[in-house]
Amino acid sequence: MEEYDLEILAAKYPHSHWGKEYLKKNSIDLNKIDEKVFQKIESVFKKEYEADFLVDYLTPKNEVQAYLLAFNLLINPKLQNARERLASAFFSWLSNRTSRLLSNESMMIILEYFEKSLKITPLIQEKRIVIKIADFFNLCKNTHKIKLVELPILKGMIFLDKYQAASLAGELTYSYLFRILNEKTFLATAIDNEYFERFNKAFKKEDLKVATKLDHTKYPPCIKLFIEELSNGLAITHFARFTLAAFMRQIGVKKEHVKEFFNKASNFNSQRTEYQISHIYGEIGSRIKYSAPSCDTLKVAKLCPIQYYCDRYARHPVAVYKRRMRQIDRQ
Amino acid sequence: MTDNKKEDQAKLLVNILQEYYKNNAEKVYMPEEFENREFGFSFFDGKFKRHISFHSFDDYKTFLIENVPKDVYYSIALYRNPSIDMQNKGWLGAELPFDLDAEQVLRTSDELLKRGWISSSQYQRIKELAINLIENFLEADFGLKSDDYLVSFSGSRGYHIRIKEKTYLGLDQKARRQIVEYVAIGPSINFPTHQSRFLPFAHDYGWNRKIFLWLKHIDSTAFSADEVALKILAKIKKLNKPSELVITNVERRAFENMFTKALSELTISIDERVTVDVNRLLRAPMTVHGGSGFLVKPLSKSSLEKFDPFVHASMPLNSYRRIIVKEIPFEVSINNETVSPSDQGKTIEVNSALAYYLVIRGGGNILE
């Protein structure tokens, strides 16, 4: 590949093998960062996406430097609780950008990205990129966006045209970056440099607060239905009770209040209910704080009263509720 | 029945199981990576023992003969140390299981079925769904071959299919849930409201192909009450591939109904909890299901097509038992002997496999 191409590709995809190749040929100092680069990284972590590129993709040095700095900030062991949230914001932005940019590349570039960056060896058949379903499973662990059910599958292979391939490559990038993050975090040592201190201060996760503002009208339909059935004295299934209690835990409702939902049920048993809620809140037993099941799980269990989904984007009752609450905040 | 009588009947049933294991221990199925599996056993006294492993297959067979468990299970998971507590077992991977249970796959709340009385026609329907799962999902979509999976009759209410192929062993719960969604829920359609024309199938494979082919080959009488649906069907029948289909805004509602109907016909209601559980214990093939007396029978695809539990899953026993027949809902034939509802109140001698089935289902009592 020509030098000029490499620079452009490294700028567009700084996390890729092109980025690595660029680094081999050019030295980058992470202690001397342009203030503009740091501000752009901050904006990505804050989900204030202003542009496709961190700084200016015609300067690959800035792009690669920004990517490396962001990644180094993320792997710092001192970051602790905020890591997942910030990584999700950064990787989501980067993977979306990758999808968008790859869709304008040639088939050969997309193929090379699959092979050398994602370590998947696709085939080309009838002008389509074909990847094994096994490779998809191995890479899709962190992403919730790609649905197997929507993919063009035949005989254990996924058949993709250029645009689908670019889209899938972007999505798999998200998982791929998380995998690298986990590996590197495991090996990293805590570093207190100027950038990390600034970064940590800006993004330190607040302790989980007990919700002060709740709006039951914004609950998703499944939760509303469970509450309605319970208040009418009906006995809902064990899984529905679990979903309701776990949902309430996740949105910050106090344990004591959750019990009140169940006290009208025909089979209410105060002690047993308290025991089970305490379990879900992680106070006894395995100490695991349980989460409510996803919309798809509720659909399989026939507990979702909606034919498709009640929210265009969210696929989890808690996510649906939070999106609705955010909409109120914006208004 | 009083508790004493129940205990007596249980002892008589244990004798039948003992007879089976003594004469047929050689036929018990040995799973791959046998030493890395956790085994579990339930007994007639209600006890359940798990976290057991065996160093040799002979030890396993001896255990069955000596302890005569009511039910035998082994883990779909492989562990470094299968006999210690869950946290420290050292999970190495797990087969991907599918459980087709009568009540769930037939989408019924039939009271008889709940009590275990499953008729030949219901068994036939469950079998068709199992074949559908194998042919249209595991083979057609996931590209699996017959060596990649193990099918077995569960011994009572349906079928188990375990995917043994190495790629699937390392799948986490999220990936397994995606597979459940693929088989049991299917895709959804979201019409963009601002467009007057819409391409419902973005590609020609996977679920799009399934729904398109179903609609292409369905008899138009299925939608005879809906004129718009009939027009869409006529359009589909002329097309070669899903991505060619264009739906207009006027056709939107009718197409949504057709899509939903196709999904309800094509999805298979597998038990999600089983498929996503990476530590599940499933019944061991060629052991007896204590709740029915049928064998948990491993089946090839061709033998599955001809399989009838009443004919092919009965214990091969030469002994006979005298029983008093109680109320039974339909005629039951096992090992070429038949008991019908008209036999109620009669004392008859039947082969031990039939005796076991009737007693455990509450349709008779063995006389000592």
CSV table of N, CA and C in Angstrom, one decimal, chain B residues 267-345:
chain,number,residue,atom,x,y,z
B,267,THR,N,-41.7,-19.8,13.8
B,267,THR,CA,-40.9,-19.9,15.0
B,267,THR,C,-41.2,-21.1,15.8
B,268,ILE,N,-40.2,-21.5,16.7
B,268,ILE,CA,-40.4,-22.7,17.5
B,268,ILE,C,-40.2,-22.3,18.9
B,269,SER,N,-41.2,-22.6,19.8
B,269,SER,CA,-41.1,-22.1,21.2
B,269,SER,C,-40.3,-23.1,22.0
B,270,ILE,N,-39.0,-22.9,21.9
B,270,ILE,CA,-38.1,-23.7,22.7
B,270,ILE,C,-38.0,-23.1,24.1
B,271,ASP,N,-37.5,-23.9,25.1
B,271,ASP,CA,-37.4,-23.4,26.4
B,271,ASP,C,-36.2,-22.5,26.5
B,272,GLU,N,-36.3,-21.2,26.7
B,272,GLU,CA,-35.2,-20.3,26.7
B,272,GLU,C,-34.2,-20.6,27.8
B,273,ARG,N,-34.9,-20.9,29.0
B,273,ARG,CA,-34.0,-21.1,30.2
B,273,ARG,C,-33.0,-22.2,30.0
B,274,VAL,N,-33.4,-23.2,29.3
B,274,VAL,CA,-32.5,-24.3,29.0
B,274,VAL,C,-31.4,-23.9,28.1
B,275,THR,N,-31.7,-23.2,27.0
B,275,THR,CA,-30.7,-22.9,26.0
B,275,THR,C,-29.7,-21.9,26.6
B,276,VAL,N,-30.1,-20.9,27.4
B,276,VAL,CA,-29.1,-19.9,27.8
B,276,VAL,C,-28.4,-20.4,29.1
B,277,ASP,N,-28.8,-21.5,29.7
B,277,ASP,CA,-28.1,-21.9,31.0
B,277,ASP,C,-26.9,-22.7,30.6
B,278,VAL,N,-25.7,-22.1,31.0
B,278,VAL,CA,-24.5,-22.8,30.6
B,278,VAL,C,-24.0,-23.9,31.6
B,279,ASN,N,-24.8,-24.1,32.6
B,279,ASN,CA,-24.4,-25.1,33.6
B,279,ASN,C,-25.5,-26.2,33.7
B,280,ARG,N,-26.4,-26.2,32.7
B,280,ARG,CA,-27.6,-27.1,32.8
B,280,ARG,C,-27.3,-28.6,32.9
B,281,LEU,N,-28.1,-29.3,33.7
B,281,LEU,CA,-28.0,-30.8,33.7
B,281,LEU,C,-29.1,-31.2,32.7
B,282,LEU,N,-28.8,-32.1,31.8
B,282,LEU,CA,-29.9,-32.7,30.9
B,282,LEU,C,-29.9,-34.2,31.1
B,283,ARG,N,-31.0,-34.8,30.8
B,283,ARG,CA,-31.1,-36.2,31.0
B,283,ARG,C,-30.1,-37.0,30.2
B,284,ALA,N,-29.6,-38.1,30.8
B,284,ALA,CA,-28.6,-38.9,30.1
B,284,ALA,C,-29.2,-39.9,29.2
B,285,PRO,N,-28.8,-39.9,27.9
B,285,PRO,CA,-29.4,-40.8,27.0
B,285,PRO,C,-29.2,-42.3,27.4
B,286,MET,N,-30.2,-43.1,27.0
B,286,MET,CA,-30.3,-44.5,27.3
B,286,MET,C,-30.4,-44.8,28.8
B,287,THR,N,-30.8,-43.8,29.6
B,287,THR,CA,-31.2,-44.1,31.0
B,287,THR,C,-32.7,-43.9,30.9
B,288,VAL,N,-33.4,-44.3,32.1
B,288,VAL,CA,-34.8,-44.3,32.1
B,288,VAL,C,-35.3,-43.0,32.7
B,289,HIS,N,-36.4,-42.4,32.1
B,289,HIS,CA,-37.0,-41.2,32.6
B,289,HIS,C,-38.0,-41.8,33.7
B,290,GLY,N,-37.7,-41.5,35.0
B,290,GLY,CA,-38.4,-42.1,36.1
B,290,GLY,C,-39.9,-41.7,36.1
B,291,GLY,N,-40.2,-40.6,35.4
B,291,GLY,CA,-41.6,-40.1,35.4
B,291,GLY,C,-42.5,-40.7,34.4
B,292,SER,N,-41.9,-41.6,33.5
B,292,SER,CA,-42.7,-42.2,32.5
B,292,SER,C,-42.3,-43.7,32.2
B,293,GLY,N,-41.1,-44.0,32.5
B,293,GLY,CA,-40.6,-45.4,32.2
B,293,GLY,C,-40.1,-45.5,30.8
B,294,PHE,N,-40.1,-44.4,30.1
B,294,PHE,CA,-39.6,-44.4,28.7
B,294,PHE,C,-38.0,-44.2,28.8
B,295,LEU,N,-37.4,-44.7,27.8
B,295,LEU,CA,-35.9,-44.5,27.7
B,295,LEU,C,-35.7,-43.1,27.1
B,296,VAL,N,-34.6,-42.5,27.6
B,296,VAL,CA,-34.1,-41.2,27.0
B,296,VAL,C,-33.3,-41.7,25.8
B,297,LYS,N,-34.0,-41.7,24.6
B,297,LYS,CA,-33.4,-42.4,23.5
B,297,LYS,C,-32.6,-41.5,22.5
B,298,PRO,N,-31.3,-41.8,22.3
B,298,PRO,CA,-30.6,-41.0,21.3
B,298,PRO,C,-31.1,-41.4,19.9
B,299,LEU,N,-31.2,-40.4,19.0
B,299,LEU,CA,-31.8,-40.7,17.7
B,299,LEU,C,-31.0,-40.0,16.6
B,300,SER,N,-30.9,-40.7,15.5
B,300,SER,CA,-30.3,-40.1,14.3
B,300,SER,C,-31.5,-39.4,13.6
B,301,LYS,N,-31.2,-38.6,12.6
B,301,LYS,CA,-32.3,-37.8,12.0
B,301,LYS,C,-33.2,-38.8,11.3
B,302,SER,N,-32.7,-39.8,10.7
B,302,SER,CA,-33.6,-40.8,10.0
B,302,SER,C,-34.4,-41.6,11.0
B,303,SER,N,-33.8,-41.9,12.1
B,303,SER,CA,-34.6,-42.7,13.1
B,303,SER,C,-35.6,-41.8,13.8
B,304,LEU,N,-35.3,-40.5,13.9
B,304,LEU,CA,-36.3,-39.5,14.5
B,304,LEU,C,-37.6,-39.5,13.6
B,305,GLU,N,-37.4,-39.5,12.3
B,305,GLU,CA,-38.6,-39.4,11.4
B,305,GLU,C,-39.6,-40.5,11.7
B,306,LYS,N,-39.0,-41.7,12.0
B,306,LYS,CA,-39.9,-42.9,12.2
B,306,LYS,C,-40.2,-43.1,13.7
B,307,PHE,N,-39.7,-42.3,14.5
B,307,PHE,CA,-39.7,-42.5,16.0
B,307,PHE,C,-41.1,-42.4,16.6
B,308,ASP,N,-41.5,-43.4,17.4
B,308,ASP,CA,-42.8,-43.3,18.1
B,308,ASP,C,-42.4,-43.8,19.6
B,309,PRO,N,-42.5,-42.9,20.6
B,309,PRO,CA,-42.1,-43.3,21.9
B,309,PRO,C,-42.7,-44.6,22.4
B,310,PHE,N,-44.0,-44.8,22.1
B,310,PHE,CA,-44.7,-46.0,22.6
B,310,PHE,C,-44.1,-47.3,22.0
B,311,VAL,N,-43.5,-47.1,20.8
B,311,VAL,CA,-42.9,-48.3,20.2
B,311,VAL,C,-41.4,-48.4,20.4
B,312,HIS,N,-40.7,-47.3,20.3
B,312,HIS,CA,-39.2,-47.3,20.2
B,312,HIS,C,-38.5,-46.9,21.5
B,313,ALA,N,-39.3,-46.4,22.5
B,313,ALA,CA,-38.6,-45.9,23.7
B,313,ALA,C,-38.9,-46.7,24.9
B,314,SER,N,-39.6,-47.8,24.8
B,314,SER,CA,-40.0,-48.6,25.9
B,314,SER,C,-38.8,-49.4,26.4
B,315,MET,N,-38.8,-49.7,27.7
B,315,MET,CA,-37.7,-50.5,28.3
B,315,MET,C,-37.8,-52.0,27.7
B,316,PRO,N,-36.7,-52.5,27.2
B,316,PRO,CA,-36.7,-53.9,26.6
B,316,PRO,C,-36.7,-54.9,27.8
B,317,LEU,N,-37.8,-55.2,28.4
B,317,LEU,CA,-37.8,-56.1,29.5
B,317,LEU,C,-38.7,-57.4,29.2
B,318,ASN,N,-38.3,-58.5,29.7
B,318,ASN,CA,-39.0,-59.7,29.4
B,318,ASN,C,-40.0,-60.1,30.5
B,319,SER,N,-40.0,-59.3,31.6
B,319,SER,CA,-40.8,-59.7,32.8
B,319,SER,C,-42.2,-59.1,32.6
B,320,TYR,N,-43.1,-59.6,33.5
B,320,TYR,CA,-44.5,-59.2,33.5
B,320,TYR,C,-44.9,-58.8,34.9
B,321,ARG,N,-45.9,-57.9,35.0
B,321,ARG,CA,-46.4,-57.5,36.3
B,321,ARG,C,-48.0,-57.6,36.3
B,322,ARG,N,-48.6,-58.0,37.4
B,322,ARG,CA,-50.0,-57.9,37.5
B,322,ARG,C,-50.4,-56.5,38.0
B,323,ILE,N,-51.4,-55.9,37.3
B,323,ILE,CA,-51.8,-54.6,37.7
B,323,ILE,C,-53.3,-54.5,37.8
B,324,ILE,N,-53.8,-53.5,38.6
B,324,ILE,CA,-55.2,-53.2,38.6
B,324,ILE,C,-55.3,-51.9,37.8
B,325,VAL,N,-56.0,-51.8,36.7
B,325,VAL,CA,-56.1,-50.7,35.9
B,325,VAL,C,-57.0,-49.6,36.5
B,326,LYS,N,-56.5,-48.4,36.6
B,326,LYS,CA,-57.4,-47.3,37.1
B,326,LYS,C,-57.8,-46.5,35.9
B,327,GLU,N,-58.2,-45.2,36.1
B,327,GLU,CA,-58.8,-44.4,35.0
B,327,GLU,C,-57.6,-44.0,34.1
B,328,ILE,N,-57.7,-44.3,32.8
B,328,ILE,CA,-56.7,-43.8,31.8
B,328,ILE,C,-57.5,-43.1,30.7
B,329,PRO,N,-56.9,-42.0,30.2
B,329,PRO,CA,-57.6,-41.1,29.2
B,329,PRO,C,-57.7,-41.7,27.8
B,330,PHE,N,-56.7,-42.5,27.4
B,330,PHE,CA,-56.7,-43.1,26.1
B,330,PHE,C,-56.0,-44.4,26.1
B,331,GLU,N,-56.1,-45.1,24.9
B,331,GLU,CA,-55.5,-46.4,24.8
B,331,GLU,C,-54.0,-46.3,24.8
B,332,VAL,N,-53.3,-47.2,25.6
B,332,VAL,CA,-51.8,-47.1,25.7
B,332,VAL,C,-51.3,-48.4,25.2
B,333,SER,N,-50.4,-48.4,24.2
B,333,SER,CA,-49.7,-49.6,23.7
B,333,SER,C,-48.2,-49.5,23.9
B,334,ILE,N,-47.7,-50.4,24.7
B,334,ILE,CA,-46.2,-50.5,24.9
B,334,ILE,C,-45.8,-51.9,24.7
B,335,ASN,N,-44.7,-52.2,24.0
B,335,ASN,CA,-44.2,-53.5,23.7
B,335,ASN,C,-45.3,-54.5,23.2
B,336,ASN,N,-46.1,-54.0,22.3
B,336,ASN,CA,-47.1,-54.7,21.6
B,336,ASN,C,-48.3,-55.2,22.5
B,337,GLU,N,-48.4,-54.6,23.7
B,337,GLU,CA,-49.5,-54.9,24.5
B,337,GLU,C,-50.3,-53.6,24.8
B,338,THR,N,-51.6,-53.7,24.8
B,338,THR,CA,-52.5,-52.5,24.9
B,338,THR,C,-53.4,-52.5,26.1
B,339,VAL,N,-53.5,-51.4,26.7
B,339,VAL,CA,-54.5,-51.2,27.8
B,339,VAL,C,-55.4,-50.1,27.4
B,340,SER,N,-56.7,-50.3,27.5
B,340,SER,CA,-57.6,-49.2,27.0
B,340,SER,C,-58.5,-48.7,28.2
B,341,PRO,N,-59.1,-47.6,28.0
B,341,PRO,CA,-60.0,-47.0,29.1
B,341,PRO,C,-61.0,-48.0,29.6
B,342,SER,N,-61.5,-48.9,28.7
B,342,SER,CA,-62.5,-49.9,29.1
B,342,SER,C,-62.0,-51.0,30.0
B,343,ASP,N,-60.6,-51.0,30.2
B,343,ASP,CA,-60.0,-52.0,31.1
B,343,ASP,C,-60.1,-51.5,32.6
B,344,GLN,N,-60.6,-50.3,32.8
B,344,GLN,CA,-60.6,-49.8,34.2
B,344,GLN,C,-61.3,-50.7,35.2
B,345,GLY,N,-60.6,-50.9,36.3
B,345,GLY,CA,-61.1,-51.8,37.3
B,345,GLY,C,-60.6,-53.3,37.2
